[in-house]
mmCIF file of C-alpha atoms in Angstrom:
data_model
loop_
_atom_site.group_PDB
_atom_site.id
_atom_site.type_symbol
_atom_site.label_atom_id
_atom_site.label_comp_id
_atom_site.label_asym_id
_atom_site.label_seq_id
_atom_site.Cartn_x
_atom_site.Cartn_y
_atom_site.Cartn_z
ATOM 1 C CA UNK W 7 -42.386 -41.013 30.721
ATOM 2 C CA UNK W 8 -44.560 -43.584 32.903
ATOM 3 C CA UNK W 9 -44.543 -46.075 30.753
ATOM 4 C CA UNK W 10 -40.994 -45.809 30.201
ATOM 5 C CA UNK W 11 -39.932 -46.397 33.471
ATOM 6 C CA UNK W 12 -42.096 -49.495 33.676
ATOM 7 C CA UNK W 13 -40.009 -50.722 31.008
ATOM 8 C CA UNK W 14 -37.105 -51.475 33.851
ATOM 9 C CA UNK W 15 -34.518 -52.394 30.971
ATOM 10 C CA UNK W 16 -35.167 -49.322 28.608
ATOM 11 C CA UNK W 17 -35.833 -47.211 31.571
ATOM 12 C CA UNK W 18 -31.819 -48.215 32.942
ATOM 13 C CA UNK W 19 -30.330 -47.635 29.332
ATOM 14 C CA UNK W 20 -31.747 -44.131 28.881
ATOM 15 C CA UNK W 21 -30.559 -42.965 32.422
ATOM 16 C CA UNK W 22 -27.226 -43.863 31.121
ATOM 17 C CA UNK W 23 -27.735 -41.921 27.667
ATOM 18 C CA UNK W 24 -29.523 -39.207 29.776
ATOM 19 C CA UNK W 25 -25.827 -38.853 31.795
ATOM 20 C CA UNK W 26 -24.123 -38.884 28.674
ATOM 21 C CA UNK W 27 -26.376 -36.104 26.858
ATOM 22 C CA UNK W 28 -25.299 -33.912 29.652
ATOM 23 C CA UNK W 29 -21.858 -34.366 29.634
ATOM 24 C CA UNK W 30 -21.627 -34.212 25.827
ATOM 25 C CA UNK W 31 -24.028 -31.049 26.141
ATOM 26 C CA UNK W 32 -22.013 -29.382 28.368
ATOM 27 C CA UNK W 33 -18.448 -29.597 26.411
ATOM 28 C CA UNK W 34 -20.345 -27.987 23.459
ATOM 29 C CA UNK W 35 -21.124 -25.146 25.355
ATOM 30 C CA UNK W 36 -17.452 -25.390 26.243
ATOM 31 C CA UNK W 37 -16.701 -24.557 22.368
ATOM 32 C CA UNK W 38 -18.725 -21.602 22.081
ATOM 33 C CA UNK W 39 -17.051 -18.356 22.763
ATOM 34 C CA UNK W 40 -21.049 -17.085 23.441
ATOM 35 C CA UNK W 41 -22.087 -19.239 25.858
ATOM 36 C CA UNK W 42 -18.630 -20.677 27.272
ATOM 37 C CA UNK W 43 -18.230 -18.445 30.095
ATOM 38 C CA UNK W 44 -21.675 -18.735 31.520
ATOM 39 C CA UNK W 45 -22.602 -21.712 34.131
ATOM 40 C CA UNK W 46 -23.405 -24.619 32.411
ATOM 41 C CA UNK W 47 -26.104 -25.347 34.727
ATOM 42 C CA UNK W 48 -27.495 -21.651 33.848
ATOM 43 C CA UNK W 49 -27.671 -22.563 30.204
ATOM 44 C CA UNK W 50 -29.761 -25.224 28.886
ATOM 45 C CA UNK W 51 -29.616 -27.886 26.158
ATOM 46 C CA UNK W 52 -31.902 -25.921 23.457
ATOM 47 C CA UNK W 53 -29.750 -22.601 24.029
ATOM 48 C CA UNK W 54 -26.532 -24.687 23.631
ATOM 49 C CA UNK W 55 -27.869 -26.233 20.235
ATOM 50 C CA UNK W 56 -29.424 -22.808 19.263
ATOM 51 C CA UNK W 57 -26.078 -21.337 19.723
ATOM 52 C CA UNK W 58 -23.719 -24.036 18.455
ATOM 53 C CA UNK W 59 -25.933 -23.943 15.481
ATOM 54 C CA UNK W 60 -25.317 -20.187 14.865
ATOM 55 C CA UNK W 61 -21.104 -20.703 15.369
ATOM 56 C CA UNK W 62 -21.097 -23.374 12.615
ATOM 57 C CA UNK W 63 -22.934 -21.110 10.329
ATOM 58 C CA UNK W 64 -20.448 -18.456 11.340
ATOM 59 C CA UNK W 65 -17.372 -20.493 10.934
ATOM 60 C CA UNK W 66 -18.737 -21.462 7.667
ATOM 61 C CA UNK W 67 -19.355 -17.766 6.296
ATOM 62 C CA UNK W 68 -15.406 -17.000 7.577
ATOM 63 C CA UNK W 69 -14.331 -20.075 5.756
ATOM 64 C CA UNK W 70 -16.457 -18.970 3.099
ATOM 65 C CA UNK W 71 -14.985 -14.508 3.389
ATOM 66 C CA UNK W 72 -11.439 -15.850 3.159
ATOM 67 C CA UNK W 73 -11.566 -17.509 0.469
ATOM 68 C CA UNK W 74 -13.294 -14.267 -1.072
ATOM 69 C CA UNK W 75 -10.084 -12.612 1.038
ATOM 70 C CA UNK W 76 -7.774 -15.406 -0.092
ATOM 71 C CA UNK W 77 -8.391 -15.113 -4.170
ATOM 72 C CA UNK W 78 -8.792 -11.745 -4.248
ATOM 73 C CA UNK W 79 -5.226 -10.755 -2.604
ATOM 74 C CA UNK W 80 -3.141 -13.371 -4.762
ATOM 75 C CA UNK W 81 -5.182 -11.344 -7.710
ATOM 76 C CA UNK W 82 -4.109 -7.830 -6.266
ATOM 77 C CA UNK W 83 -0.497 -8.726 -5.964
ATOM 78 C CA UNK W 84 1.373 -7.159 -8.764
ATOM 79 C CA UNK W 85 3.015 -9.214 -10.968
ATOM 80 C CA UNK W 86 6.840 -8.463 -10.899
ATOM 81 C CA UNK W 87 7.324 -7.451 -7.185
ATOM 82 C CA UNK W 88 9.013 -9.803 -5.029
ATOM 83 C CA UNK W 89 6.035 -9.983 -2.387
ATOM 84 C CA UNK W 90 4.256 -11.485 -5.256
ATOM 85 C CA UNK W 91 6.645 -13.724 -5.905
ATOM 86 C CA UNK W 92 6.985 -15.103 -2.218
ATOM 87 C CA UNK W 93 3.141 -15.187 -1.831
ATOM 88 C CA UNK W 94 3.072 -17.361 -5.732
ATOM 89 C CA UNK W 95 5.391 -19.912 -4.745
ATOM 90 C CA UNK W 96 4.322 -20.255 -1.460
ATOM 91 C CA UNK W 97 0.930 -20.396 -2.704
ATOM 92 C CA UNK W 98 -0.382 -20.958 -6.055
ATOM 93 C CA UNK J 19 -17.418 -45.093 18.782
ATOM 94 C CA UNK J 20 -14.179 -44.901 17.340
ATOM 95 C CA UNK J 21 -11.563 -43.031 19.931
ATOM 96 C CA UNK J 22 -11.204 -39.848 18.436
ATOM 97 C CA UNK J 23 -7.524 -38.564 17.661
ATOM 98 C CA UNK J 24 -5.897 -36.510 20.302
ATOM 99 C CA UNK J 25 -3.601 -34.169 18.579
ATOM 100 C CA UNK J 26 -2.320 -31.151 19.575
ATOM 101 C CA UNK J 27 -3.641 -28.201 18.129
ATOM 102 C CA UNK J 28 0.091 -27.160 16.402
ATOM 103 C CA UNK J 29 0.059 -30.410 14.636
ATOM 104 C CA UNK J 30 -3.532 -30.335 13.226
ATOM 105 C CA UNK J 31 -2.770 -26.566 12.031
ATOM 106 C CA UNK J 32 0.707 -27.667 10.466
ATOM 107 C CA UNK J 33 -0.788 -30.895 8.446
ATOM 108 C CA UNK J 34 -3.965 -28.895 7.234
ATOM 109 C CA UNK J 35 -1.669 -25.982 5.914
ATOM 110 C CA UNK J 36 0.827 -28.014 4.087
ATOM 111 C CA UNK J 37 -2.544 -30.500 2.547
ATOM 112 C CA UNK J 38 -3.820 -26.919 1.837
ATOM 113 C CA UNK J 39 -1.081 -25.468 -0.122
ATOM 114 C CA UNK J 40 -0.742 -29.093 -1.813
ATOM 115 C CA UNK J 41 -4.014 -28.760 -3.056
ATOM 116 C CA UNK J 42 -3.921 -24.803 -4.169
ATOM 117 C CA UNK J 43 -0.839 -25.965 -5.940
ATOM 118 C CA UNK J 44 -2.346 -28.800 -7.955
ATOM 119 C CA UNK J 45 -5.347 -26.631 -8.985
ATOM 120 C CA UNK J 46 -2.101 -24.000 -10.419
ATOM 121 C CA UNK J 47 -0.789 -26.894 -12.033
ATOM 122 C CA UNK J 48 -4.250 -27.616 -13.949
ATOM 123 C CA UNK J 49 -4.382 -24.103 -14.935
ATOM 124 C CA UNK J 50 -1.411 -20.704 -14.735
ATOM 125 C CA UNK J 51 -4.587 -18.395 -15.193
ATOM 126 C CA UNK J 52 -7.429 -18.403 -13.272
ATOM 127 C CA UNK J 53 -10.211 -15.954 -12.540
ATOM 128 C CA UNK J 54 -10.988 -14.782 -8.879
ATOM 129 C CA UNK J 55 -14.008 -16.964 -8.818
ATOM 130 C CA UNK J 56 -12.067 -20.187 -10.036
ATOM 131 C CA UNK J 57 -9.383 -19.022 -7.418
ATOM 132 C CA UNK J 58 -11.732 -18.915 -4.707
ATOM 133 C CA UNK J 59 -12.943 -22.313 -5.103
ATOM 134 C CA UNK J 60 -10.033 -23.999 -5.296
ATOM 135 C CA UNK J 61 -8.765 -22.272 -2.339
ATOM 136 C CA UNK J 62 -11.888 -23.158 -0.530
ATOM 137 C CA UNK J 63 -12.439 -26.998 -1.816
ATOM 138 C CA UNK J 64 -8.466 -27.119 -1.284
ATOM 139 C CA UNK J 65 -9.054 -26.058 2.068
ATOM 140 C CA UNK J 66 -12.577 -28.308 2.874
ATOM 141 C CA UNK J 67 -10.724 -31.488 2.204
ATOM 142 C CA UNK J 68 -7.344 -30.451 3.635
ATOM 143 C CA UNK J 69 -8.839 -30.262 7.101
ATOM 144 C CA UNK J 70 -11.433 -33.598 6.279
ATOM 145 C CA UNK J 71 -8.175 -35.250 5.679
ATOM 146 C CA UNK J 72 -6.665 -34.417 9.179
ATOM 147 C CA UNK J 73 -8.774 -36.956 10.696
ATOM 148 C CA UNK J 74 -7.978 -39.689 7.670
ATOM 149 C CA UNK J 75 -11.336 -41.181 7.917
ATOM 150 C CA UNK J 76 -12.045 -41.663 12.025
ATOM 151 C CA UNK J 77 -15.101 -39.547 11.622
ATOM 152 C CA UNK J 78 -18.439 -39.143 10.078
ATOM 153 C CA UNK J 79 -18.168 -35.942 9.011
ATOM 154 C CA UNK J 80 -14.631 -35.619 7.061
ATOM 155 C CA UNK J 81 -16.081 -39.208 5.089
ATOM 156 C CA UNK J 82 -19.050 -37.053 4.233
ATOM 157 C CA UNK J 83 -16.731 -34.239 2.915
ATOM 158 C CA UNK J 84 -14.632 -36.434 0.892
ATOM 159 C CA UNK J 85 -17.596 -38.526 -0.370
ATOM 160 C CA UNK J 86 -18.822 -35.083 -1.577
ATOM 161 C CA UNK J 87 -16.147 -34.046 -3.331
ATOM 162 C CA UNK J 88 -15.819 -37.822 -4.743
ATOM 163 C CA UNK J 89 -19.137 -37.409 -6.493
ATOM 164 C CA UNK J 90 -19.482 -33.366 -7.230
ATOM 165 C CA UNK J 91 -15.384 -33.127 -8.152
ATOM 166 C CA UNK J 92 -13.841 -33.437 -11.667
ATOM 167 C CA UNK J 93 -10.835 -32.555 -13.260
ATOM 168 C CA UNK J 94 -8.445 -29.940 -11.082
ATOM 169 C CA UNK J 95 -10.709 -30.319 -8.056
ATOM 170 C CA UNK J 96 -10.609 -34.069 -8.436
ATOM 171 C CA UNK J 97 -6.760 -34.020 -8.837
ATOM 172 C CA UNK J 98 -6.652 -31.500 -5.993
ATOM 173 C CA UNK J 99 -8.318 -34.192 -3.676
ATOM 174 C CA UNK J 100 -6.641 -36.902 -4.744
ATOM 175 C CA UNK J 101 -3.645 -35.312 -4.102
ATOM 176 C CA UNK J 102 -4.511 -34.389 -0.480
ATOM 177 C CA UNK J 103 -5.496 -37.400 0.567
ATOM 178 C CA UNK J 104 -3.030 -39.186 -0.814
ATOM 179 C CA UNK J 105 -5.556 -41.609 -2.910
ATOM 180 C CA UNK J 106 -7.750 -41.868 -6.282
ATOM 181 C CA UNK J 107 -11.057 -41.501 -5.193
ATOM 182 C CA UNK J 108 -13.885 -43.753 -5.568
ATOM 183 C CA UNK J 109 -15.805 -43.344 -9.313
ATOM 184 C CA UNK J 110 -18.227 -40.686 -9.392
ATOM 185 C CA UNK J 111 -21.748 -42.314 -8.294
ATOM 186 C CA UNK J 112 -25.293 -40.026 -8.777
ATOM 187 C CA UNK J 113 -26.033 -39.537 -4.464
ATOM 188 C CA UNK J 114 -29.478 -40.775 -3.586
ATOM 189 C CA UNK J 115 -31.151 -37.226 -3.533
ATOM 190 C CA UNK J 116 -34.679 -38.936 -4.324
ATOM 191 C CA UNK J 117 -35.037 -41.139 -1.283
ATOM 192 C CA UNK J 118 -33.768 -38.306 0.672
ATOM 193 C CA UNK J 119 -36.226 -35.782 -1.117
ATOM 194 C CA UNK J 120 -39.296 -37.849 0.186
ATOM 195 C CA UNK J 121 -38.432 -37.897 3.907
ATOM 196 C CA UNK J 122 -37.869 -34.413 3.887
ATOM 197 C CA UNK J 123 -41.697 -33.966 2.574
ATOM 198 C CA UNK J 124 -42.893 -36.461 4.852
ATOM 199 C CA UNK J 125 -41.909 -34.304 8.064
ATOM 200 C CA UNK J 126 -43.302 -31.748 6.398
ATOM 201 C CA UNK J 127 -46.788 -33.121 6.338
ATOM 202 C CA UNK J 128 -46.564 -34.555 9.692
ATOM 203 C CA UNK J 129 -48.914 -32.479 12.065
ATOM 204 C CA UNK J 130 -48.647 -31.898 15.578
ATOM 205 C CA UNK J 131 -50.756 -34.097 17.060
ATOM 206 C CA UNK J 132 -51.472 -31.460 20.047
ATOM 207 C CA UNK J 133 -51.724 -28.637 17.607
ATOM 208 C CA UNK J 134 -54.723 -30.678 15.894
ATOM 209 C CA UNK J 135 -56.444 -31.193 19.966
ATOM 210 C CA UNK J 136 -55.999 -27.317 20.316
ATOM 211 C CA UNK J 137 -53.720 -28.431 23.549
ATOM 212 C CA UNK J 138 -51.349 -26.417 25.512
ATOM 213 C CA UNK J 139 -47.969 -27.924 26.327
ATOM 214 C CA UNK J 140 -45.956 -28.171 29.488
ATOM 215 C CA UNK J 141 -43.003 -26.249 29.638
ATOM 216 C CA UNK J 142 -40.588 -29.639 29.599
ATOM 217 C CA UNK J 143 -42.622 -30.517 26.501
ATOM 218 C CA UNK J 144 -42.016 -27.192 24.675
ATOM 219 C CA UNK J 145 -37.746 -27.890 25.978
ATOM 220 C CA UNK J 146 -38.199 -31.056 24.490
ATOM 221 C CA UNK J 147 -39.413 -29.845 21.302
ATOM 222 C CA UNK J 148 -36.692 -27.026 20.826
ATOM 223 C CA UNK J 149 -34.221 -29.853 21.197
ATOM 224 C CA UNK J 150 -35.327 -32.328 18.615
ATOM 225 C CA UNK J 151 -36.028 -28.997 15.819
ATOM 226 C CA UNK J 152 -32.284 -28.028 16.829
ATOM 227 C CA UNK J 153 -30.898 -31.225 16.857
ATOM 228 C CA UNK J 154 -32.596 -31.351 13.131
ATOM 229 C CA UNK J 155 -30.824 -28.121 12.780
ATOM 230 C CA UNK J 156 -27.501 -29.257 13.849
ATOM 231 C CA UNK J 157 -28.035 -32.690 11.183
ATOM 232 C CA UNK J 158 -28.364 -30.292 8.191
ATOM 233 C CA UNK J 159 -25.017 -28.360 9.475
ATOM 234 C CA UNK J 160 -22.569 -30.830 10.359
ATOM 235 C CA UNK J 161 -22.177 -32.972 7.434
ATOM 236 C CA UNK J 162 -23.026 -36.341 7.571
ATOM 237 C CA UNK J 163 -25.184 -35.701 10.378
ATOM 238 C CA UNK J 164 -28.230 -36.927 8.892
ATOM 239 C CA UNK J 165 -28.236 -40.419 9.264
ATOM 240 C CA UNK J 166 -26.620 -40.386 12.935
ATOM 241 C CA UNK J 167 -28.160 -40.786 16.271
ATOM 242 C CA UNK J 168 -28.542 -38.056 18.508
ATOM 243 C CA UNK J 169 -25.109 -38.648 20.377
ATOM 244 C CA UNK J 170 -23.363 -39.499 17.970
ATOM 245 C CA UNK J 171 -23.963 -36.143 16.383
ATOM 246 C CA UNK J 172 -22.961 -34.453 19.237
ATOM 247 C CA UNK J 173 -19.226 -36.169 19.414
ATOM 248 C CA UNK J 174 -19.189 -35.220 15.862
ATOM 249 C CA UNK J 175 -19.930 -32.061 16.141
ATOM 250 C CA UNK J 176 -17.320 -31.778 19.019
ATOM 251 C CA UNK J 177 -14.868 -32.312 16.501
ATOM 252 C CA UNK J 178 -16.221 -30.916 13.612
ATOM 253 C CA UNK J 179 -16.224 -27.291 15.267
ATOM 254 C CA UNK J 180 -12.626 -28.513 17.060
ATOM 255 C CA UNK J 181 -11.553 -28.806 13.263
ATOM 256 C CA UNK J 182 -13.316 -25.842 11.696
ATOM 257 C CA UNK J 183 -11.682 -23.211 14.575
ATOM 258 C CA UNK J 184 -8.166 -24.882 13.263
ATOM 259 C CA UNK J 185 -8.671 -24.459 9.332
ATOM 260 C CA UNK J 186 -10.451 -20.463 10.144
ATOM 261 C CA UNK J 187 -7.781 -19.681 12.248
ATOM 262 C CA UNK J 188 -4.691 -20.707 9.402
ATOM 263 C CA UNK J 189 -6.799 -19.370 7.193
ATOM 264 C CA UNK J 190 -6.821 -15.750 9.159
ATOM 265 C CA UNK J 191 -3.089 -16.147 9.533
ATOM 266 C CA UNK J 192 -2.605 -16.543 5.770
ATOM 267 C CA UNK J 193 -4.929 -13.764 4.675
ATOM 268 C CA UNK J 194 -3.090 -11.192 7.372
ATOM 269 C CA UNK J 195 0.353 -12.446 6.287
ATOM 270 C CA UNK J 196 -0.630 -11.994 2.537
ATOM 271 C CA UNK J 197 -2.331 -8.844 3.457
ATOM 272 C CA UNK J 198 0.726 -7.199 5.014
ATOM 273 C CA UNK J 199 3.446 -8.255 2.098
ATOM 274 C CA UNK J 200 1.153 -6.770 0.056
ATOM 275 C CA UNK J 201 1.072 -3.659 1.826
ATOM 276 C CA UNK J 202 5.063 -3.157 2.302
ATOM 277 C CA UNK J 203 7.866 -2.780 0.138
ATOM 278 C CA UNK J 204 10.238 -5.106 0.366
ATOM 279 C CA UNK J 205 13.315 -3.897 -1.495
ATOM 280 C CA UNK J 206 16.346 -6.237 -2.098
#
């Protein structure tokens, strides 16, 4: 860190970045139905990473459950009712 | 940094439903029978570049989805894309999974240097090191994130997750909606 700020023109562009981290941080927590609620000077960088990690996988695996959801009810429908017919056009 | 789009929410969800069902539709087109597992996919790819395509190209991340599909996507899917986004896509070009291959076993090798000493950290070094592993995290999740700075990522994961909340939450409404014709009777 020393011999960072010795380096006055490197040391004046990561203040800057350093500013921006924390804003940027702090409307990711913002996102997170987790962590959203809690201060955001009570939660810190790592935890806002660790969770906004786990909510992409999560939003991923829902993507991912209704498509299961998705294929499997346009599968179900039976064939001649006019539900069916709604959901095909609409649909597939 | 580009300025990102500021769109309402309403008009995001309306544009990735109709690119959706645009693309589902295509993939019908290709083929009137199609197994559960074949349906699946094309809902999900349908969906995947439906909601890349609401941000045509202003970010990292939907370019990485649609260069994805340009070089893993043939025949329905391909149409399917094309369709959605309203252009033929690039040719199909092998991605550079060698180069990427080595770095990833090059970390791997790398030490700590303090582990190696037998040295105890301070607790802003062990924050610091949680960061940069979950920032390596976050890379691997967001796509495209590999190659981008560390703020950078976070604006695109800002609206990455902005995007992915928008294509779960049609997607819930669809499933529900489906779900519920299904379960009445609708006599005429």
């Amino acid at each position: 860190m020393s011999s960072r700020r010795s380096r006055s023109r490197q040391s004046g562009a990561s203040r800057i970045s350093d500013e921006q981290i924390v804003d940027l941080v702090s409307r990711l927590q913002q996102l997170i139905p987790e962590i959203r609620s809690r201060r955001s000077d009570k939660v810190s960088a790592s935890k806002v990473l660790q969770e906004t990690c786990n909510y992409i996988r999560s939003l991923h695996r829902e993507v991912d459950d209704l498509s299961d959801r998705l294929s499997e009810l346009l599968e179900s429908t039976d064939s001649d009712s006019a539900q069916a017919a709604i959901i095909r056009s609409l649909l597939m | 940094m580009k300025a990102r789009m500021q769109m309402s929410s309403s008009v995001v969800k309306q544009e990735f439903f109709k690119k959706w069902i645009k693309g589902m539709q295509i993939y019908s087109a290709f083929n009137k029978e199609m197994t559960i597992m074949e349906r699946k996919r094309a809902i999900k790819l349908s969906a995947d570049v439906a909601i890349a395509s609401t941000r045509s190209a202003t970010t990292q991340w939907s370019r990485a989805v649609v260069a994805d599909v340009s070089t893993s996507a043939a025949g329905a899917a391909r149409a399917a894309a094309e369709e959605i986004l309203g252009r033929k896509l690039p040719e199909r070009k092998a991605l550079a999974t060698t180069c990427s291959k080595k770095i990833v076993r090059r970390s791997h090798q790398r030490r700590s240097k303090a582990a190696a000493r037998g040295v105890v950290r301070s607790s802003a070094a062990i924050a610091k090191k949680l960061v940069r592993n979950r920032t390596r995290v976050l890379k691997r999740l967001v796509p495209g994130g590999k190659k981008l700075d560390e703020i950078s990522l976070i604006k695109e994961t800002l609206d990455y997750i902005a995007c992915l909340q928008v294509q779960v939450d049609v997607m819930r409404h669809l499933a529900a909606a489906a779900e519920s014709l299904d379960h009445q009777q609708i006599s005429f």
